[in-house]
Short mmCIF file of C-alpha atoms in Angstrom, two decimals:
data_model
loop_
_atom_site.label_atom_id
_atom_site.label_comp_id
_atom_site.label_asym_id
_atom_site.label_seq_id
_atom_site.Cartn_x
_atom_site.Cartn_y
_atom_site.Cartn_z
CA MET K 12 -116.92 -28.49 107.05
CA ASN K 13 -116.06 -25.15 108.82
CA ASP K 14 -112.27 -25.70 107.76
CA SER K 15 -113.18 -25.64 104.21
CA LEU K 16 -115.57 -22.49 104.69
CA PRO K 17 -114.44 -19.17 103.39
CA ALA K 18 -112.95 -17.28 106.33
CA ASP K 19 -115.77 -14.48 106.18
CA LEU K 20 -118.46 -16.98 106.01
CA ASN K 21 -116.95 -18.80 108.94
CA ALA K 22 -116.68 -15.75 110.87
CA ILE K 23 -120.25 -14.74 110.26
CA LEU K 24 -121.69 -17.85 111.21
CA THR K 25 -119.84 -18.31 114.35
CA ASN K 26 -119.79 -14.76 115.57
CA THR K 27 -123.25 -13.57 115.14
CA PRO K 28 -125.35 -14.21 118.18
CA GLU K 29 -128.49 -13.82 116.07
CA LEU K 30 -127.65 -16.68 113.95
CA SER K 31 -127.81 -19.47 116.33
CA GLY K 32 -130.27 -21.08 114.12
CA ALA K 33 -128.30 -20.74 110.80
CA TYR K 34 -127.42 -23.78 108.70
CA LEU K 35 -125.64 -24.44 105.53
CA VAL K 36 -127.99 -26.22 103.12
CA GLY K 37 -128.34 -27.51 99.64
CA GLY K 38 -125.87 -27.77 96.98
CA CYS K 39 -123.03 -26.51 99.25
CA VAL K 40 -123.21 -29.28 101.47
CA ARG K 41 -123.77 -32.12 98.92
CA ASP K 42 -120.74 -30.77 96.96
CA TRP K 43 -118.61 -30.67 100.05
CA LEU K 44 -119.44 -34.47 100.86
CA LEU K 45 -118.52 -35.14 97.35
CA GLY K 46 -115.21 -33.46 97.80
CA GLU K 47 -115.86 -31.05 94.84
CA ALA K 48 -115.38 -27.35 95.07
CA VAL K 49 -118.23 -25.50 96.47
CA LYS K 50 -118.96 -22.09 94.42
CA ASP K 51 -121.99 -20.99 96.10
CA TYR K 52 -122.98 -21.18 99.62
CA ASP K 53 -126.70 -20.96 100.89
CA VAL K 54 -127.44 -20.44 104.42
CA GLU K 55 -131.29 -20.84 106.00
CA VAL K 56 -131.68 -19.02 109.27
CA PHE K 57 -134.28 -20.51 111.66
CA GLY K 58 -135.84 -18.32 114.53
CA LEU K 59 -135.47 -14.82 112.96
CA ASP K 60 -137.76 -12.77 110.97
CA TYR K 61 -136.89 -11.34 107.55
CA GLU K 62 -135.95 -7.54 109.13
CA THR K 63 -134.07 -8.89 112.13
CA LEU K 64 -131.94 -11.11 110.08
CA ALA K 65 -131.06 -8.20 107.67
CA LYS K 66 -129.93 -5.97 110.47
CA ALA K 67 -127.78 -8.83 111.80
CA LEU K 68 -126.20 -9.21 108.40
CA ALA K 69 -125.79 -5.58 107.80
CA ARG K 70 -122.83 -5.45 110.41
CA TRP K 71 -120.79 -7.77 108.01
CA GLY K 72 -121.35 -6.07 104.57
CA LYS K 73 -123.60 -4.64 101.92
CA VAL K 74 -127.13 -6.25 102.19
CA ASP K 75 -129.25 -6.58 99.24
CA LEU K 76 -133.16 -7.46 99.67
CA VAL K 77 -134.01 -7.98 96.10
CA GLY K 78 -134.96 -11.68 97.16
CA ARG K 79 -137.52 -10.55 99.70
CA SER K 80 -140.47 -12.11 98.19
CA PHE K 81 -138.68 -15.55 98.48
CA GLY K 82 -137.48 -14.61 102.09
CA VAL K 83 -133.73 -14.30 100.58
CA ILE K 84 -131.04 -11.67 101.38
CA LYS K 85 -127.73 -11.40 99.63
CA LEU K 86 -125.01 -10.31 101.64
CA THR K 87 -121.76 -9.14 99.83
CA THR K 88 -118.64 -8.74 102.21
CA PRO K 89 -115.79 -6.69 102.19
CA ASP K 90 -113.77 -9.67 100.61
CA ARG K 91 -116.17 -9.45 97.65
CA ASN K 92 -117.63 -12.77 98.40
CA THR K 93 -121.62 -13.15 97.94
CA TYR K 94 -123.80 -15.39 100.15
CA ASP K 95 -127.29 -16.07 100.02
CA PHE K 96 -129.32 -16.17 103.44
CA SER K 97 -133.07 -17.27 103.70
CA ILE K 98 -135.61 -17.88 105.98
CA PRO K 99 -137.68 -20.87 106.14
CA ARG K 100 -140.83 -20.93 104.07
CA ARG K 101 -143.87 -23.26 103.64
CA ASP K 102 -144.70 -23.69 99.79
CA SER K 103 -148.45 -24.84 98.87
CA LYS K 104 -149.34 -25.73 95.34
CA SER K 105 -151.76 -22.95 93.81
CA GLY K 106 -151.37 -23.22 90.31
CA ILE K 107 -149.52 -25.11 87.50
CA GLY K 108 -146.11 -25.10 86.78
CA HIS K 109 -143.02 -24.46 88.94
CA LYS K 110 -144.09 -21.10 89.71
CA GLY K 111 -147.76 -22.29 90.79
CA PHE K 112 -146.70 -22.18 94.69
CA ALA K 113 -148.05 -19.68 97.40
CA VAL K 114 -145.17 -19.12 99.66
CA THR K 115 -145.72 -18.49 103.43
CA PHE K 116 -142.50 -17.72 105.49
CA ASP K 117 -142.14 -19.61 109.03
CA PRO K 118 -139.09 -18.82 111.15
CA ASN K 119 -140.07 -21.62 113.39
CA LEU K 120 -140.45 -24.35 110.93
CA ARG K 121 -138.90 -27.47 111.94
CA LEU K 122 -135.63 -28.61 110.50
CA GLU K 123 -137.16 -31.79 109.01
CA GLU K 124 -140.21 -30.05 107.38
CA ALA K 125 -137.89 -27.36 106.04
CA ALA K 126 -135.35 -30.31 104.68
CA ALA K 127 -138.75 -31.94 103.03
CA ARG K 128 -139.10 -28.93 100.73
CA ARG K 129 -135.73 -30.08 98.77
CA ASP K 130 -136.31 -32.22 95.46
CA PHE K 131 -133.89 -34.85 96.13
CA THR K 132 -132.49 -36.49 99.18
CA ILE K 133 -128.75 -35.61 98.12
CA ASN K 134 -129.85 -31.76 98.41
CA SER K 135 -131.84 -32.15 101.79
CA ILE K 136 -128.71 -32.38 103.98
CA MET K 137 -128.16 -29.54 106.39
CA TYR K 138 -124.81 -28.74 108.20
CA ASP K 139 -124.60 -27.03 111.70
CA PRO K 140 -121.52 -24.75 111.72
CA ARG K 141 -121.70 -24.51 115.45
CA GLU K 142 -121.87 -28.18 116.56
CA ARG K 143 -119.99 -29.02 113.47
CA ARG K 144 -122.32 -31.89 112.34
CA LEU K 145 -124.73 -33.07 109.48
CA ILE K 146 -128.56 -32.75 109.95
CA ASP K 147 -129.74 -35.52 107.48
CA PRO K 148 -133.41 -36.45 108.35
CA PHE K 149 -133.79 -38.22 104.79
CA ARG K 150 -130.64 -40.13 104.63
CA GLY K 151 -129.10 -38.03 101.65
CA GLU K 152 -125.75 -38.85 102.62
CA ALA K 153 -126.25 -42.53 102.56
CA ASP K 154 -127.80 -42.00 98.98
CA LEU K 155 -124.91 -39.98 97.96
CA ARG K 156 -122.67 -42.61 98.94
CA ALA K 157 -124.68 -45.25 97.26
CA ARG K 158 -124.84 -43.03 94.24
CA ILE K 159 -128.83 -43.11 94.35
CA LEU K 160 -130.87 -40.34 93.23
CA ARG K 161 -133.98 -40.51 95.43
CA HIS K 162 -137.03 -37.72 95.88
CA THR K 163 -137.24 -36.49 99.06
CA SER K 164 -141.09 -36.57 99.63
CA SER K 165 -144.41 -37.03 98.31
CA ALA K 166 -144.49 -33.30 97.34
CA PHE K 167 -142.15 -34.06 94.57
CA PRO K 168 -144.55 -34.13 91.65
CA GLU K 169 -145.82 -30.54 92.49
CA ASP K 170 -143.07 -29.07 90.57
CA PRO K 171 -142.51 -30.80 87.09
CA LEU K 172 -139.16 -29.23 86.80
CA ARG K 173 -137.90 -31.40 89.44
CA VAL K 174 -137.79 -34.57 86.83
CA LEU K 175 -135.25 -32.52 84.45
CA ARG K 176 -133.37 -31.48 87.55
CA GLY K 177 -133.16 -35.13 88.15
CA MET K 178 -131.96 -35.66 84.66
CA GLN K 179 -128.89 -33.36 85.13
CA PHE K 180 -128.27 -34.56 88.77
CA ALA K 181 -128.01 -38.03 87.78
CA ALA K 182 -125.65 -37.01 84.83
CA ARG K 183 -123.64 -34.81 86.96
CA PHE K 184 -123.08 -37.05 89.84
CA ASP K 185 -123.01 -40.39 88.15
CA LEU K 186 -126.26 -41.46 90.19
CA ALA K 187 -128.75 -44.17 89.39
CA ALA K 188 -132.29 -43.46 90.21
CA ALA K 189 -134.45 -45.08 92.62
CA ASN K 190 -137.18 -47.32 91.33
CA GLU K 191 -139.75 -45.21 93.23
CA THR K 192 -138.68 -41.95 92.15
CA ILE K 193 -138.76 -43.31 88.45
CA ASP K 194 -142.39 -44.39 88.95
CA LEU K 195 -143.20 -40.92 90.63
CA SER K 196 -141.56 -39.13 87.63
CA ARG K 197 -143.30 -41.13 84.99
CA SER K 198 -146.61 -40.32 86.76
CA THR K 199 -146.08 -36.76 86.01
CA LYS K 200 -145.37 -37.09 82.34
CA ALA K 201 -148.49 -35.16 81.45
CA THR K 202 -147.30 -31.85 83.28
CA TYR K 203 -144.35 -31.13 81.07
CA PRO K 204 -146.30 -28.31 78.94
CA GLU K 205 -146.51 -26.50 82.28
CA LEU K 206 -142.70 -25.74 82.14
CA ALA K 207 -141.21 -22.61 80.38
CA LYS K 208 -138.92 -23.56 77.71
CA GLU K 209 -136.33 -20.95 79.49
CA ARG K 210 -136.20 -23.65 82.62
CA VAL K 211 -136.18 -26.69 80.09
CA ARG K 212 -133.28 -25.04 78.58
CA GLU K 213 -131.46 -24.23 81.67
CA GLU K 214 -131.57 -27.77 83.08
CA TRP K 215 -130.42 -29.34 79.47
CA PHE K 216 -127.66 -26.97 79.50
CA LYS K 217 -126.61 -27.98 83.09
CA TRP K 218 -126.71 -31.63 81.65
CA ALA K 219 -124.39 -30.62 78.67
CA GLU K 220 -122.01 -28.14 80.58
CA LYS K 221 -121.27 -30.28 83.79
CA SER K 222 -122.06 -33.83 83.37
CA ARG K 223 -119.61 -36.42 84.56
CA LYS K 224 -121.78 -39.27 83.11
CA PRO K 225 -124.17 -37.81 80.53
CA SER K 226 -125.58 -41.27 79.94
CA ARG K 227 -127.10 -41.32 83.28
CA GLY K 228 -129.13 -38.39 82.43
CA LEU K 229 -130.33 -39.95 79.04
CA GLU K 230 -131.32 -43.28 80.83
CA PHE K 231 -133.19 -41.33 83.66
CA LEU K 232 -135.41 -39.62 80.65
CA ALA K 233 -135.89 -42.92 78.99
CA ALA K 234 -136.89 -44.69 82.29
CA THR K 235 -139.30 -41.96 83.12
CA GLU K 236 -140.69 -41.58 79.69
CA TRP K 237 -139.90 -37.97 79.54
CA ILE K 238 -137.82 -38.67 76.72
CA GLU K 239 -141.21 -38.79 74.99
CA HIS K 240 -141.14 -34.94 75.26
CA PHE K 241 -137.80 -34.65 73.01
CA PRO K 242 -139.21 -36.69 69.96
CA GLU K 243 -135.81 -36.19 67.92
CA LEU K 244 -134.14 -37.98 70.94
CA ASN K 245 -136.85 -40.61 71.41
CA ALA K 246 -136.85 -41.48 67.68
CA ILE K 247 -133.26 -42.95 67.84
CA MET K 248 -134.15 -45.43 70.56
CA GLY K 249 -134.22 -48.92 68.81
CA VAL K 250 -132.93 -47.97 65.57
CA PRO K 251 -130.49 -50.54 64.58
CA GLN K 252 -126.50 -50.30 63.33
CA ASP K 253 -124.35 -52.57 61.55
CA PRO K 254 -123.06 -54.67 64.46
CA GLU K 255 -119.76 -55.18 62.72
CA TRP K 256 -119.17 -51.36 62.81
CA HIS K 257 -121.39 -50.67 65.79
CA PRO K 258 -121.11 -53.61 68.16
CA GLU K 259 -122.48 -51.31 71.39
CA GLY K 260 -126.10 -51.63 70.09
CA ASP K 261 -128.56 -49.29 68.77
CA VAL K 262 -128.22 -45.75 67.84
CA PHE K 263 -129.66 -44.51 71.45
CA VAL K 264 -126.92 -46.61 73.08
CA HIS K 265 -124.11 -45.35 70.83
CA THR K 266 -125.21 -41.89 71.59
CA ALA K 267 -125.11 -42.16 75.21
CA HIS K 268 -121.71 -43.94 75.07
CA CYS K 269 -120.61 -41.03 72.76
CA CYS K 270 -121.75 -38.57 75.51
CA ASP K 271 -119.96 -40.07 78.03
CA ALA K 272 -116.68 -40.52 75.75
CA MET K 273 -116.93 -36.59 75.30
CA ALA K 274 -117.20 -35.83 79.16
CA SER K 275 -113.91 -37.85 79.41
CA LEU K 276 -112.05 -35.82 76.88
CA ASP K 277 -109.56 -33.15 77.99
CA ASP K 278 -110.58 -30.96 75.34
CA TRP K 279 -114.18 -30.86 76.51
CA LYS K 280 -113.05 -30.69 80.21
CA LYS K 281 -110.66 -27.67 79.62
CA SER K 282 -113.05 -25.52 77.31
CA ASP K 283 -115.29 -22.70 78.38
CA ALA K 284 -118.72 -23.40 79.48
CA GLU K 285 -120.41 -22.42 76.48
CA THR K 286 -118.07 -24.64 74.26
CA ARG K 287 -118.76 -27.41 76.49
CA ILE K 288 -122.43 -26.97 76.00
CA VAL K 289 -121.83 -26.65 72.20
CA TYR K 290 -119.68 -30.14 71.93
CA MET K 291 -122.27 -32.08 74.10
CA LEU K 292 -125.15 -30.98 72.45
CA ALA K 293 -123.35 -31.69 69.24
CA VAL K 294 -122.53 -35.23 70.11
CA LEU K 295 -125.95 -35.86 71.48
CA THR K 296 -127.77 -34.82 68.18
CA HIS K 297 -125.02 -36.11 65.66
CA ASP K 298 -127.00 -39.43 64.77
CA PHE K 299 -130.47 -37.90 64.74
CA GLY K 300 -130.71 -38.36 61.21
CA LYS K 301 -130.26 -42.42 61.33
CA ALA K 302 -134.26 -42.39 62.35
CA VAL K 303 -135.04 -41.55 59.15
CA LYS K 304 -132.24 -42.63 56.96
CA THR K 305 -131.35 -46.14 58.29
CA VAL K 306 -132.27 -48.82 55.94
CA GLU K 307 -131.00 -52.50 54.94
CA ALA K 308 -129.28 -52.61 51.43
CA ALA K 309 -126.62 -54.77 49.56
CA LYS K 310 -123.02 -53.65 50.43
CA ARG K 311 -120.26 -55.61 49.09
CA GLY K 312 -122.21 -58.52 48.22
CA GLU K 313 -124.32 -58.83 51.53
CA MET K 314 -127.23 -57.17 53.30
CA ARG K 315 -125.86 -54.44 55.31
CA ILE K 316 -127.57 -51.73 57.79
CA VAL K 317 -126.61 -48.41 56.26
CA SER K 318 -127.59 -44.75 56.90
CA PRO K 319 -126.78 -42.90 53.87
CA GLY K 320 -127.32 -39.04 53.92
CA HIS K 321 -128.02 -39.16 57.78
CA GLU K 322 -125.59 -36.26 58.36
CA GLU K 323 -127.63 -33.48 56.70
CA ALA K 324 -130.97 -35.04 58.14
CA SER K 325 -129.11 -35.11 61.60
CA GLY K 326 -128.39 -31.51 61.14
CA SER K 327 -131.93 -30.45 60.37
CA LEU K 328 -133.27 -32.45 63.28
CA ALA K 329 -130.61 -31.30 65.58
CA GLY K 330 -132.00 -27.63 64.72
CA THR K 331 -135.66 -28.72 65.51
CA PHE K 332 -134.32 -30.07 69.01
CA LEU K 333 -132.31 -26.97 69.77
CA GLU K 334 -135.33 -24.66 69.02
CA ARG K 335 -137.51 -27.04 71.08
CA ILE K 336 -135.38 -26.34 74.22
CA ASN K 337 -135.13 -22.95 73.40
CA THR K 338 -131.60 -22.82 72.50
CA PRO K 339 -130.01 -19.31 71.61
CA ASN K 340 -128.63 -18.84 68.04
CA SER K 341 -125.01 -18.27 69.11
CA ILE K 342 -124.82 -22.02 70.09
CA ARG K 343 -127.28 -23.42 67.47
CA GLU K 344 -124.79 -21.92 64.70
CA ARG K 345 -122.13 -23.71 66.14
CA VAL K 346 -123.89 -27.06 66.89
CA ILE K 347 -125.41 -27.67 63.50
CA PRO K 348 -122.25 -27.21 61.25
CA LEU K 349 -120.52 -29.85 63.60
CA VAL K 350 -123.26 -32.13 63.19
CA VAL K 351 -123.49 -32.01 59.42
CA ASN K 352 -119.84 -32.48 58.97
CA HIS K 353 -119.15 -35.17 61.48
CA MET K 354 -118.46 -37.52 58.56
CA ALA K 355 -115.84 -35.26 56.96
CA HIS K 356 -112.99 -37.66 57.82
CA PHE K 357 -114.14 -40.14 55.41
CA GLN K 358 -113.58 -37.90 52.50
CA GLN K 359 -110.30 -37.33 51.10
CA VAL K 360 -107.96 -35.15 53.08
CA SER K 361 -106.60 -32.57 50.96
CA ASP K 362 -105.49 -28.84 51.16
CA ARG K 363 -108.37 -27.83 49.09
CA ALA K 364 -110.88 -29.95 51.11
CA VAL K 365 -109.59 -28.93 54.60
CA ARG K 366 -109.83 -25.29 53.86
CA ARG K 367 -113.54 -25.59 52.63
CA LEU K 368 -114.11 -27.78 55.69
CA ALA K 369 -113.12 -24.88 57.82
CA LYS K 370 -115.16 -22.43 55.83
CA ARG K 371 -118.12 -24.60 56.31
CA LEU K 372 -117.93 -25.07 60.09
CA ALA K 373 -117.72 -21.40 60.95
CA PRO K 374 -118.69 -20.02 63.38
CA GLU K 375 -117.53 -23.25 64.63
CA ASN K 376 -114.02 -24.82 63.75
CA ILE K 377 -112.09 -28.06 62.82
CA SER K 378 -110.74 -28.40 66.40
CA GLY K 379 -114.21 -28.76 67.61
CA LEU K 380 -115.10 -31.29 64.68
CA VAL K 381 -112.02 -33.28 66.01
CA THR K 382 -113.26 -33.53 69.36
CA LEU K 383 -116.74 -34.56 68.18
CA MET K 384 -115.31 -37.18 65.58
CA THR K 385 -112.93 -38.56 68.48
CA ALA K 386 -115.98 -38.70 70.89
CA ASP K 387 -118.10 -40.56 67.99
CA SER K 388 -115.15 -42.83 67.50
CA PHE K 389 -114.87 -43.66 71.29
CA GLY K 390 -118.53 -44.44 71.39
CA ARG K 391 -118.43 -47.85 70.25
CA PRO K 392 -117.45 -50.32 72.97
CA PRO K 393 -116.11 -53.11 73.39
CA LEU K 394 -113.94 -51.69 70.00
CA PRO K 395 -110.68 -49.75 71.31
CA ARG K 396 -110.74 -46.02 72.00
CA GLU K 397 -108.57 -44.81 69.46
CA VAL K 398 -108.87 -41.71 67.09
CA PRO K 399 -109.07 -43.02 63.56
CA GLU K 400 -106.08 -42.20 61.41
CA SER K 401 -108.59 -40.25 58.97
CA VAL K 402 -109.32 -37.73 61.74
CA ARG K 403 -105.76 -37.31 62.95
CA LEU K 404 -104.90 -36.49 59.20
CA ILE K 405 -107.70 -33.79 59.03
CA ALA K 406 -106.37 -32.14 62.38
CA GLU K 407 -102.61 -32.15 60.99
CA LYS K 408 -103.50 -30.89 57.69
CA ALA K 409 -105.65 -27.81 59.43
CA GLU K 410 -102.75 -27.25 61.55
CA GLU K 411 -100.33 -27.05 58.50
CA LEU K 412 -102.67 -24.74 56.62
CA ALA K 413 -103.38 -22.73 60.02
CA VAL K 414 -107.18 -23.23 59.74
CA ARG K 415 -107.59 -25.44 62.68
CA GLU K 416 -109.30 -22.39 64.64
CA GLU K 417 -110.80 -20.68 62.08
CA PRO K 418 -111.04 -20.70 58.24
CA PRO K 419 -108.64 -18.78 55.96
CA THR K 420 -108.93 -14.86 56.04
CA ALA K 421 -109.82 -13.51 52.63
CA ILE K 422 -106.84 -12.19 50.64
CA LEU K 423 -108.88 -9.98 48.14
CA LEU K 424 -110.90 -7.43 49.95
CA GLY K 425 -113.53 -4.94 48.49
CA ARG K 426 -111.03 -2.03 48.88
CA HIS K 427 -108.59 -3.89 46.51
CA LEU K 428 -111.31 -3.88 43.71
CA LEU K 429 -112.45 -0.64 44.53
CA GLU K 430 -108.94 0.87 44.01
CA ARG K 431 -108.94 -0.81 40.63
CA GLY K 432 -112.06 0.73 39.07
CA PHE K 433 -114.80 -1.57 40.47
CA GLN K 434 -118.10 -0.05 41.73
CA PRO K 435 -119.86 -1.04 44.49
CA GLY K 436 -122.83 -3.23 44.20
CA LYS K 437 -123.94 -6.96 43.59
CA GLU K 438 -121.10 -7.53 40.97
CA LEU K 439 -118.37 -6.54 43.50
CA GLY K 440 -119.73 -9.02 46.07
CA ARG K 441 -120.12 -11.68 43.33
CA VAL K 442 -116.41 -11.23 42.41
CA LEU K 443 -115.36 -11.27 45.82
CA ASN K 444 -117.07 -14.51 46.79
CA ALA K 445 -115.80 -16.18 43.55
CA ALA K 446 -112.31 -14.92 44.67
CA TYR K 447 -112.78 -16.41 48.16
CA GLU K 448 -113.72 -19.93 46.59
CA ALA K 449 -110.81 -19.67 44.28
CA GLN K 450 -108.27 -18.94 47.37
CA LEU K 451 -109.88 -22.07 49.12
CA ALA K 452 -109.24 -24.08 46.29
CA GLY K 453 -105.58 -23.23 46.22
CA GLU K 454 -105.58 -21.09 43.01
CA PHE K 455 -103.74 -18.11 44.63
CA PHE K 456 -101.84 -17.25 47.68
CA ASP K 457 -101.30 -13.68 47.87
CA LEU K 458 -102.83 -10.42 46.92
CA GLU K 459 -100.93 -10.22 43.43
CA GLY K 460 -102.41 -13.74 42.59
CA ALA K 461 -105.53 -12.79 43.66
CA LEU K 462 -105.55 -9.83 41.33
CA THR K 463 -104.14 -11.87 38.57
CA TRP K 464 -107.02 -14.28 38.96
CA VAL K 465 -109.57 -11.59 38.81
CA LYS K 466 -108.30 -10.35 35.66
CA ASN K 467 -108.04 -13.77 34.09
CA ALA K 468 -111.51 -14.25 35.19
CA ALA K 469 -112.78 -11.26 33.60
CA GLU K 470 -111.16 -11.91 30.19
CA ILE K 471 -112.70 -15.51 30.38
CA ASN K 472 -115.97 -14.01 30.96
CA LYS K 473 -115.64 -11.58 27.81
CA ARG K 474 -115.13 -14.57 25.60
#
């Protein structure tokens, strides 16, 4: 691992005599073993008190003591890299929730005791930069190779947040949870109310942004029964679908496949973090409405399973779910239009329809909708992964009309009407809104045409 360390960190760890008890810990070791890019390096230092560690680190750059209450020191080097150094601590349960711990610092804590504080074995692995070896008392490397998510110690239930961390770790690293970890997590189900909504959101957002196989996280929630804390998601378990159209199984199974499909798409992988969250939450919630809209009805002379109107219902339930996990409005406003319009490709594809679709989706766009529709279509194995022709037609028409990324800009503006004698007020707004709708319908394409439309509309209203 030394060879992959940033040069300044390697120099600090190998050329600072006081750091003879320093070890790389946590996610940086895990990610290095997985061959993934390491973004954050955490160092735990044994045998030193906080003040002595701060003095030793000050020789290498700017020291920030904002984490004193947790025994953490942030070091920013001249290379503008920031690293977290901490001293070992003992945590004892003193109250409810993930913050209900009494923290005491113990520089002389044994390595195995320090590793036991970690939530899962894959996060309990240490690396000794002096001897260039792993310290792995809980066999985390073996679990990582076997793709197993296993809790580190019997202290796991003390922090209920660890179950939701397990959800996103299972999804991010394609892990199957050990049976004993599932059982222990299930036993903590009643502690969910102790969690702050902000922390719940953080774990869901990590699942949505970073998942390699999102279905692993959903399966973990179902197996531990923590899915019951998210009733909109829990409700789609066991909801039947038409086997000809959905041979993969019920709505929950379909949703899990769709989420995995989303994580495989280049459009998702190449997007910024917020957009990945938006797309993944949209595909997670797109069929929530089937739980309340699915019926058996006669169709083409035979009884079929159908879910008429589930798009609108899904939008409403998606909103409830997103509020439940404390999702910011900026993301909710993008997710819900995607959910409500995810069946738009079954409608006629015309200039007018696509322009109106672009407007309905705002502040999201047709590009995002096409990504969602693609993931939805791919989530029906063993049917082939094919983009439906109707989805391609929408994408092509949106490209042709230059509305793939945003709705059409209004041609007629308030200043145009004010210059022609209109007075500010509700009537001005009404005319502008009507003109924009006419523009979307293709009734005019330039300012001259817009003004003519306003004139003609006024004459019609006089009759």
